[in-house]
Amino acid sequence: MKKVSLKDIATQAGVSTALVSYVLTNKEKEARVGAVIAKKIREIARKLNYQPNHIARSLKSGRSFTIGLIVADICNPFFANIARIIEDEAKRNNYTVIFGSSDENVDKSGDLINVLLNRQVDGLIITPTEGSEEQIRQLKAQKVPFVLIDRFFPGMEASHIAVNNYEAAFHAVSHLVKTGRKRIGMIAYKTTLHHIGERKRGYKAALKAHGMTAGNTLLKSARYSHLKEDIKVSIDQLLSGPHPADAVFFATNSIAMEGLKYINSLGVRIPDQLAVITFDEGEALDLFYSPVTFVRQPILEMGKAAVRVLLEEIKDHKKETEHICIDTTLVVRKSCGSR
């Protein structure tokens, strides 16, 4: 079967091959191609099953028109959704995305970076793992265009897209206080990563601001590799003793899912006995008998910003780094009802 060329499309459309090229690379606005003609060209290309020659395009431009994306866990709804947005936004700019999950493992993160660079990606969007600072420094030294998303390393000059985790946590815990909760616990990952540290800091600051104990007795940690076991231990500790917790703030949606399953198995009623708020949303939380209040991260804005910043860095290696912080929203639902 003969491969369809730009000339074939141009002949059927009655226009020049240059005009077809502008439309099929989404540059019709720059070339001032009318909407009717652009639609006609795309319909003909679709009808003829036109497939662009990426190799020829790469040789001509010196780019592969691919982006490498490394997230912490593609099974996590937060990262799955943000990956989809990045993929869609990249496609809109004629880029293809190659995915990988680090599983919060620094060695796997390093392997993925090397694999993607060997695939000649033009740049990387990375959710960095704990201990991956040296990997990021090497990318800077090699002048590889990259953007960090969701997390970053304070003091390291690198473009990143994140939210104000401190303010989000402060607002969430303050909401629990305002609903009448007196002993508010928190369960977070045991990690040195900055975003989790900021959520812990916001939790403590909110308690202190409302005249409540800001010590570590109600602040519990769970290891990523032993999540189920550590969650059970943390919840048992929070709900035991003469003064059990009457609210819990989960630092991530993955912690919340395990926590809610265990709380439900104990027969603890939400929000009557225990109020709950979590960072990040998830469709499964909607199915819980008491819909869970959560901190909504602006995933759409984060994904689009990451692609924009990366493509600008690919085009201009001397571009200044961007530090983008986007506001969150607290979505209040039944799980933290007033007392």
CSV table of C-alpha atoms in Angstrom, one decimal:
chain,number,residue,atom,x,y,z
A,1,MET,CA,0.0,0.0,0.0
A,2,LYS,CA,1.4,3.4,-1.0
A,3,LYS,CA,2.1,5.7,1.9
A,4,VAL,CA,0.0,8.9,1.8
A,5,SER,CA,2.0,12.0,1.4
A,6,LEU,CA,1.3,15.7,2.1
A,7,LYS,CA,1.2,16.2,-1.7
A,8,ASP,CA,-1.7,13.6,-1.9
A,9,ILE,CA,-3.7,15.6,0.6
A,10,ALA,CA,-2.8,18.9,-1.0
A,11,THR,CA,-4.0,17.6,-4.4
A,12,GLN,CA,-7.4,16.5,-3.1
A,13,ALA,CA,-7.8,19.7,-1.1
A,14,GLY,CA,-6.7,21.9,-4.0
A,15,VAL,CA,-4.1,23.7,-1.9
A,16,SER,CA,-0.3,23.8,-1.5
A,17,THR,CA,1.7,21.2,0.4
A,18,ALA,CA,3.0,24.0,2.6
A,19,LEU,CA,-0.5,24.8,3.6
A,20,VAL,CA,-1.2,21.2,4.5
A,21,SER,CA,1.9,21.0,6.5
A,22,TYR,CA,0.9,24.1,8.5
A,23,VAL,CA,-2.5,22.6,9.3
A,24,LEU,CA,-1.3,19.1,10.3
A,25,THR,CA,1.3,20.6,12.6
A,26,ASN,CA,-1.3,22.8,14.3
A,27,LYS,CA,0.3,26.0,12.9
A,28,GLU,CA,-2.7,27.2,10.8
A,29,LYS,CA,-3.1,30.3,12.9
A,30,GLU,CA,0.4,31.5,12.3
A,31,ALA,CA,-0.1,30.8,8.6
A,32,ARG,CA,-3.5,32.5,8.7
A,33,VAL,CA,-5.3,29.4,7.2
A,34,GLY,CA,-9.1,29.7,7.4
A,35,ALA,CA,-11.0,27.5,9.7
A,36,VAL,CA,-13.0,25.9,6.8
A,37,ILE,CA,-9.9,25.0,4.8
A,38,ALA,CA,-8.1,23.7,7.9
A,39,LYS,CA,-11.1,21.4,8.7
A,40,LYS,CA,-11.2,20.2,5.1
A,41,ILE,CA,-7.5,19.3,5.1
A,42,ARG,CA,-7.9,17.4,8.4
A,43,GLU,CA,-10.9,15.5,7.1
A,44,ILE,CA,-9.0,14.5,4.0
A,45,ALA,CA,-6.0,13.4,6.0
A,46,ARG,CA,-8.2,11.3,8.2
A,47,LYS,CA,-10.0,9.8,5.2
A,48,LEU,CA,-6.7,8.9,3.6
A,49,ASN,CA,-5.3,7.6,6.9
A,50,TYR,CA,-2.3,9.9,6.7
A,51,GLN,CA,0.6,9.0,9.0
A,52,PRO,CA,3.3,11.6,9.6
A,53,ASN,CA,6.9,10.7,9.0
A,54,HIS,CA,8.4,11.2,12.4
A,55,ILE,CA,11.9,10.1,11.4
A,56,ALA,CA,12.1,12.6,8.6
A,57,ARG,CA,10.7,15.3,10.9
A,58,SER,CA,13.2,14.5,13.6
A,59,LEU,CA,16.1,14.6,11.2
A,60,LYS,CA,15.0,17.9,9.9
A,61,SER,CA,14.4,19.6,13.3
A,62,GLY,CA,17.0,17.8,15.4
A,63,ARG,CA,14.2,16.7,17.8
A,64,SER,CA,12.4,13.5,18.5
A,65,PHE,CA,9.1,15.2,19.5
A,66,THR,CA,8.8,12.9,22.5
A,67,ILE,CA,8.6,13.8,26.2
A,68,GLY,CA,9.6,11.4,29.0
A,69,LEU,CA,7.2,11.4,32.0
A,70,ILE,CA,8.2,9.8,35.3
A,71,VAL,CA,5.6,9.7,38.1
A,72,ALA,CA,5.7,8.1,41.5
A,73,ASP,CA,2.9,5.6,40.9
A,74,ILE,CA,0.8,5.5,37.8
A,75,CYS,CA,-1.8,3.4,39.7
A,76,ASN,CA,-2.5,6.4,42.0
A,77,PRO,CA,-5.5,8.3,40.7
A,78,PHE,CA,-3.6,11.6,41.2
A,79,PHE,CA,-0.7,10.6,39.0
A,80,ALA,CA,-2.9,8.7,36.5
A,81,ASN,CA,-5.0,11.9,35.9
A,82,ILE,CA,-2.1,14.2,35.7
A,83,ALA,CA,-0.4,11.8,33.2
A,84,ARG,CA,-3.5,11.9,31.0
A,85,ILE,CA,-3.6,15.7,31.0
A,86,ILE,CA,0.1,15.8,30.2
A,87,GLU,CA,-0.4,13.3,27.4
A,88,ASP,CA,-3.3,15.3,25.9
A,89,GLU,CA,-1.5,18.6,26.2
A,90,ALA,CA,1.6,17.2,24.6
A,91,LYS,CA,-0.4,15.8,21.7
A,92,ARG,CA,-1.9,19.2,21.2
A,93,ASN,CA,1.6,20.4,20.6
A,94,ASN,CA,2.5,17.5,18.4
A,95,TYR,CA,4.5,15.6,21.0
A,96,THR,CA,4.3,12.0,22.2
A,97,VAL,CA,4.7,11.0,25.8
A,98,ILE,CA,6.6,7.9,27.1
A,99,PHE,CA,5.5,7.0,30.7
A,100,GLY,CA,7.3,5.4,33.6
A,101,SER,CA,6.6,4.8,37.3
A,102,SER,CA,9.4,5.1,39.8
A,103,ASP,CA,7.4,3.4,42.6
A,104,GLU,CA,9.1,5.8,45.0
A,105,ASN,CA,12.4,3.9,44.4
A,106,VAL,CA,15.4,6.1,43.7
A,107,ASP,CA,17.3,3.4,41.8
A,108,LYS,CA,14.3,2.8,39.5
A,109,SER,CA,14.0,6.5,39.0
A,110,GLY,CA,17.6,6.6,37.8
A,111,ASP,CA,17.1,3.7,35.5
A,112,LEU,CA,14.0,5.3,33.9
A,113,ILE,CA,15.9,8.6,33.3
A,114,ASN,CA,18.6,6.7,31.5
A,115,VAL,CA,16.2,4.7,29.4
A,116,LEU,CA,14.3,7.8,28.4
A,117,LEU,CA,17.4,9.7,27.5
A,118,ASN,CA,18.6,6.8,25.5
A,119,ARG,CA,15.3,7.0,23.6
A,120,GLN,CA,16.3,10.5,22.7
A,121,VAL,CA,13.4,12.3,24.4
A,122,ASP,CA,13.5,16.0,24.0
A,123,GLY,CA,12.9,16.6,27.7
A,124,LEU,CA,11.5,15.2,30.9
A,125,ILE,CA,8.7,15.9,33.3
A,126,ILE,CA,9.5,14.2,36.7
A,127,THR,CA,7.9,13.6,40.0
A,128,PRO,CA,11.2,13.2,42.0
A,129,THR,CA,11.6,10.5,44.5
A,130,GLU,CA,13.3,10.8,47.9
A,131,GLY,CA,17.1,10.9,47.5
A,132,SER,CA,17.0,11.7,43.8
A,133,GLU,CA,18.7,15.1,44.1
A,134,GLU,CA,21.9,13.9,42.4
A,135,GLN,CA,19.9,12.6,39.4
A,136,ILE,CA,18.4,16.1,39.0
A,137,ARG,CA,21.8,17.8,39.3
A,138,GLN,CA,23.1,15.5,36.6
A,139,LEU,CA,20.3,16.5,34.3
A,140,LYS,CA,21.2,20.1,34.9
A,141,ALA,CA,24.8,19.5,34.2
A,142,GLN,CA,23.9,17.7,31.0
A,143,LYS,CA,21.7,20.6,30.0
A,144,VAL,CA,18.7,18.2,29.6
A,145,PRO,CA,15.4,20.2,29.6
A,146,PHE,CA,13.2,19.1,32.5
A,147,VAL,CA,10.5,20.2,34.8
A,148,LEU,CA,9.6,18.8,38.2
A,149,ILE,CA,5.9,18.4,39.1
A,150,ASP,CA,4.1,17.9,42.4
A,151,ARG,CA,7.5,18.0,44.3
A,152,PHE,CA,10.7,19.9,44.2
A,153,PHE,CA,13.9,20.3,46.2
A,154,PRO,CA,14.2,23.6,48.0
A,155,GLY,CA,17.5,25.4,47.3
A,156,MET,CA,17.9,23.6,43.9
A,157,GLU,CA,17.4,25.9,41.0
A,158,ALA,CA,15.0,23.9,38.7
A,159,SER,CA,11.7,24.7,37.1
A,160,HIS,CA,8.8,23.1,39.1
A,161,ILE,CA,5.0,23.0,39.3
A,162,ALA,CA,3.5,22.5,42.7
A,163,VAL,CA,0.9,23.6,45.2
A,164,ASN,CA,1.2,25.4,48.5
A,165,ASN,CA,1.1,22.3,50.7
A,166,TYR,CA,1.6,24.3,53.9
A,167,GLU,CA,-1.4,26.5,53.3
A,168,ALA,CA,-3.6,23.6,52.1
A,169,ALA,CA,-2.9,21.5,55.2
A,170,PHE,CA,-3.4,24.5,57.5
A,171,HIS,CA,-6.8,25.3,56.0
A,172,ALA,CA,-7.9,21.6,56.1
A,173,VAL,CA,-7.0,21.1,59.8
A,174,SER,CA,-8.5,24.5,60.7
A,175,HIS,CA,-11.7,23.3,59.1
A,176,LEU,CA,-11.7,20.3,61.4
A,177,VAL,CA,-11.2,22.6,64.4
A,178,LYS,CA,-14.1,24.8,63.3
A,179,THR,CA,-16.4,21.7,63.2
A,180,GLY,CA,-15.7,21.0,66.9
A,181,ARG,CA,-12.9,18.5,66.7
A,182,LYS,CA,-10.6,18.5,69.7
A,183,ARG,CA,-8.0,15.8,69.1
A,184,ILE,CA,-6.9,15.8,65.5
A,185,GLY,CA,-4.4,13.2,64.2
A,186,MET,CA,-2.5,13.1,61.0
A,187,ILE,CA,-1.0,10.2,59.1
A,188,ALA,CA,1.7,10.9,56.5
A,189,TYR,CA,4.4,9.0,54.6
A,190,LYS,CA,7.7,8.6,56.4
A,191,THR,CA,9.9,10.6,54.1
A,192,THR,CA,12.1,13.7,53.8
A,193,LEU,CA,10.4,14.9,50.7
A,194,HIS,CA,9.5,18.6,50.9
A,195,HIS,CA,5.8,18.5,50.0
A,196,ILE,CA,5.0,16.0,52.8
A,197,GLY,CA,7.1,18.0,55.3
A,198,GLU,CA,5.1,21.1,54.3
A,199,ARG,CA,1.8,19.3,54.9
A,200,LYS,CA,3.1,18.2,58.4
A,201,ARG,CA,4.1,21.8,59.1
A,202,GLY,CA,0.7,23.1,58.1
A,203,TYR,CA,-1.0,20.6,60.4
A,204,LYS,CA,1.1,21.6,63.4
A,205,ALA,CA,0.7,25.3,62.7
A,206,ALA,CA,-3.1,25.0,62.5
A,207,LEU,CA,-3.3,23.2,65.8
A,208,LYS,CA,-1.0,25.8,67.4
A,209,ALA,CA,-3.0,28.7,65.9
A,210,HIS,CA,-6.1,27.3,67.6
A,211,GLY,CA,-4.5,26.8,70.9
A,212,MET,CA,-4.3,23.0,70.6
A,213,THR,CA,-1.4,20.7,71.2
A,214,ALA,CA,1.0,20.7,68.3
A,215,GLY,CA,3.2,17.9,69.5
A,216,ASN,CA,4.0,14.6,67.7
A,217,THR,CA,1.7,12.3,69.7
A,218,LEU,CA,-1.1,12.5,67.2
A,219,LEU,CA,1.2,12.7,64.1
A,220,LYS,CA,1.8,9.3,62.7
A,221,SER,CA,4.0,8.0,59.9
A,222,ALA,CA,3.7,5.1,57.4
A,223,ARG,CA,6.3,3.6,55.1
A,224,TYR,CA,5.5,3.4,51.4
A,225,SER,CA,6.8,-0.2,51.3
A,226,HIS,CA,4.8,-1.2,54.4
A,227,LEU,CA,1.7,0.9,54.0
A,228,LYS,CA,-1.0,-1.5,55.1
A,229,GLU,CA,0.8,-2.6,58.3
A,230,ASP,CA,1.8,0.9,59.3
A,231,ILE,CA,-1.6,2.3,58.7
A,232,LYS,CA,-3.2,-0.2,61.0
A,233,VAL,CA,-0.7,0.5,63.7
A,234,SER,CA,-1.1,4.3,63.3
A,235,ILE,CA,-4.9,4.1,63.5
A,236,ASP,CA,-4.9,1.7,66.4
A,237,GLN,CA,-2.7,4.2,68.3
A,238,LEU,CA,-4.9,7.2,67.4
A,239,LEU,CA,-8.1,5.5,68.5
A,240,SER,CA,-6.7,3.9,71.7
A,241,GLY,CA,-6.3,5.3,75.2
A,242,PRO,CA,-8.5,7.5,77.4
A,243,HIS,CA,-8.4,10.4,74.9
A,244,PRO,CA,-8.7,8.9,71.4
A,245,ALA,CA,-8.5,11.1,68.3
A,246,ASP,CA,-11.8,12.4,67.0
A,247,ALA,CA,-10.5,13.4,63.6
A,248,VAL,CA,-7.7,12.4,61.2
A,249,PHE,CA,-6.1,14.2,58.3
A,250,PHE,CA,-4.6,11.8,55.7
A,251,ALA,CA,-1.6,13.3,53.9
A,252,THR,CA,-2.4,11.6,50.6
A,253,ASN,CA,-5.2,9.7,48.9
A,254,SER,CA,-3.3,6.4,48.9
A,255,ILE,CA,-3.0,6.6,52.7
A,256,ALA,CA,-6.6,7.6,53.0
A,257,MET,CA,-7.8,4.6,51.0
A,258,GLU,CA,-5.9,2.1,53.2
A,259,GLY,CA,-7.0,4.1,56.3
A,260,LEU,CA,-10.7,4.2,55.5
A,261,LYS,CA,-10.7,0.4,54.7
A,262,TYR,CA,-9.2,-0.3,58.1
A,263,ILE,CA,-11.4,2.2,60.0
A,264,ASN,CA,-14.5,0.7,58.4
A,265,SER,CA,-13.4,-2.8,59.5
A,266,LEU,CA,-13.2,-1.6,63.1
A,267,GLY,CA,-16.8,-0.4,62.9
A,268,VAL,CA,-15.9,3.2,63.6
A,269,ARG,CA,-18.6,5.5,62.2
A,270,ILE,CA,-17.6,8.6,60.1
A,271,PRO,CA,-18.2,11.4,61.0
A,272,ASP,CA,-20.1,10.5,64.2
A,273,GLN,CA,-17.0,9.0,65.9
A,274,LEU,CA,-14.2,10.2,63.7
A,275,ALA,CA,-14.0,13.0,61.2
A,276,VAL,CA,-11.8,12.6,58.1
A,277,ILE,CA,-10.1,14.8,55.6
A,278,THR,CA,-7.6,13.7,52.9
A,279,PHE,CA,-5.2,15.4,50.5
A,280,ASP,CA,-6.2,14.6,46.9
A,281,GLU,CA,-9.4,13.2,45.6
A,282,GLY,CA,-10.3,9.8,44.1
A,283,GLU,CA,-13.4,8.2,42.6
A,284,ALA,CA,-13.4,5.5,45.2
A,285,LEU,CA,-13.9,8.2,47.9
A,286,ASP,CA,-17.2,9.1,46.4
A,287,LEU,CA,-18.4,5.5,46.9
A,288,PHE,CA,-17.7,5.6,50.7
A,289,TYR,CA,-20.9,5.7,52.7
A,290,SER,CA,-19.8,9.1,54.1
A,291,PRO,CA,-18.3,11.1,51.1
A,292,VAL,CA,-14.8,12.2,52.1
A,293,THR,CA,-13.8,15.9,52.4
A,294,PHE,CA,-10.6,16.4,50.5
A,295,VAL,CA,-8.0,19.0,49.3
A,296,ARG,CA,-8.4,19.2,45.6
A,297,GLN,CA,-5.2,19.8,43.7
A,298,PRO,CA,-5.5,21.7,40.4
A,299,ILE,CA,-4.4,18.8,38.2
A,300,LEU,CA,-5.5,20.4,34.9
A,301,GLU,CA,-3.5,23.6,35.5
A,302,MET,CA,-0.5,21.6,36.8
A,303,GLY,CA,-0.3,19.3,33.8
A,304,LYS,CA,-0.8,22.1,31.3
A,305,ALA,CA,1.8,24.3,33.0
A,306,ALA,CA,4.4,21.5,33.1
A,307,VAL,CA,4.1,20.9,29.4
A,308,ARG,CA,4.2,24.6,28.6
A,309,VAL,CA,7.3,25.2,30.7
A,310,LEU,CA,9.1,22.1,29.3
A,311,LEU,CA,8.4,23.0,25.7
A,312,GLU,CA,9.7,26.5,26.3
A,313,GLU,CA,12.9,25.0,27.8
A,314,ILE,CA,13.3,22.7,24.9
A,315,LYS,CA,13.1,25.6,22.5
A,316,ASP,CA,15.2,27.9,24.6
A,317,HIS,CA,17.9,26.2,26.8
A,318,LYS,CA,18.8,29.6,28.2
A,319,LYS,CA,15.3,30.3,29.5
A,320,GLU,CA,15.1,31.2,33.2
A,321,THR,CA,13.6,28.6,35.5
A,322,GLU,CA,10.0,28.9,36.6
A,323,HIS,CA,8.7,28.2,40.1
A,324,ILE,CA,4.9,27.9,39.8
A,325,CYS,CA,2.7,27.4,42.8
A,326,ILE,CA,-1.0,26.9,42.2
A,327,ASP,CA,-3.8,27.2,44.9
A,328,THR,CA,-5.8,24.2,46.1
A,329,THR,CA,-9.4,24.0,47.0
A,330,LEU,CA,-11.0,22.3,50.1
A,331,VAL,CA,-14.0,20.4,49.0
A,332,VAL,CA,-16.2,19.9,52.1
A,333,ARG,CA,-18.4,16.8,52.3
A,334,LYS,CA,-20.1,14.7,54.9
A,335,SER,CA,-17.0,13.0,56.4
A,336,CYS,CA,-16.1,16.0,58.7
A,337,GLY,CA,-19.6,16.9,59.9
A,338,SER,CA,-20.0,19.3,62.8
A,339,ARG,CA,-20.3,18.2,66.4
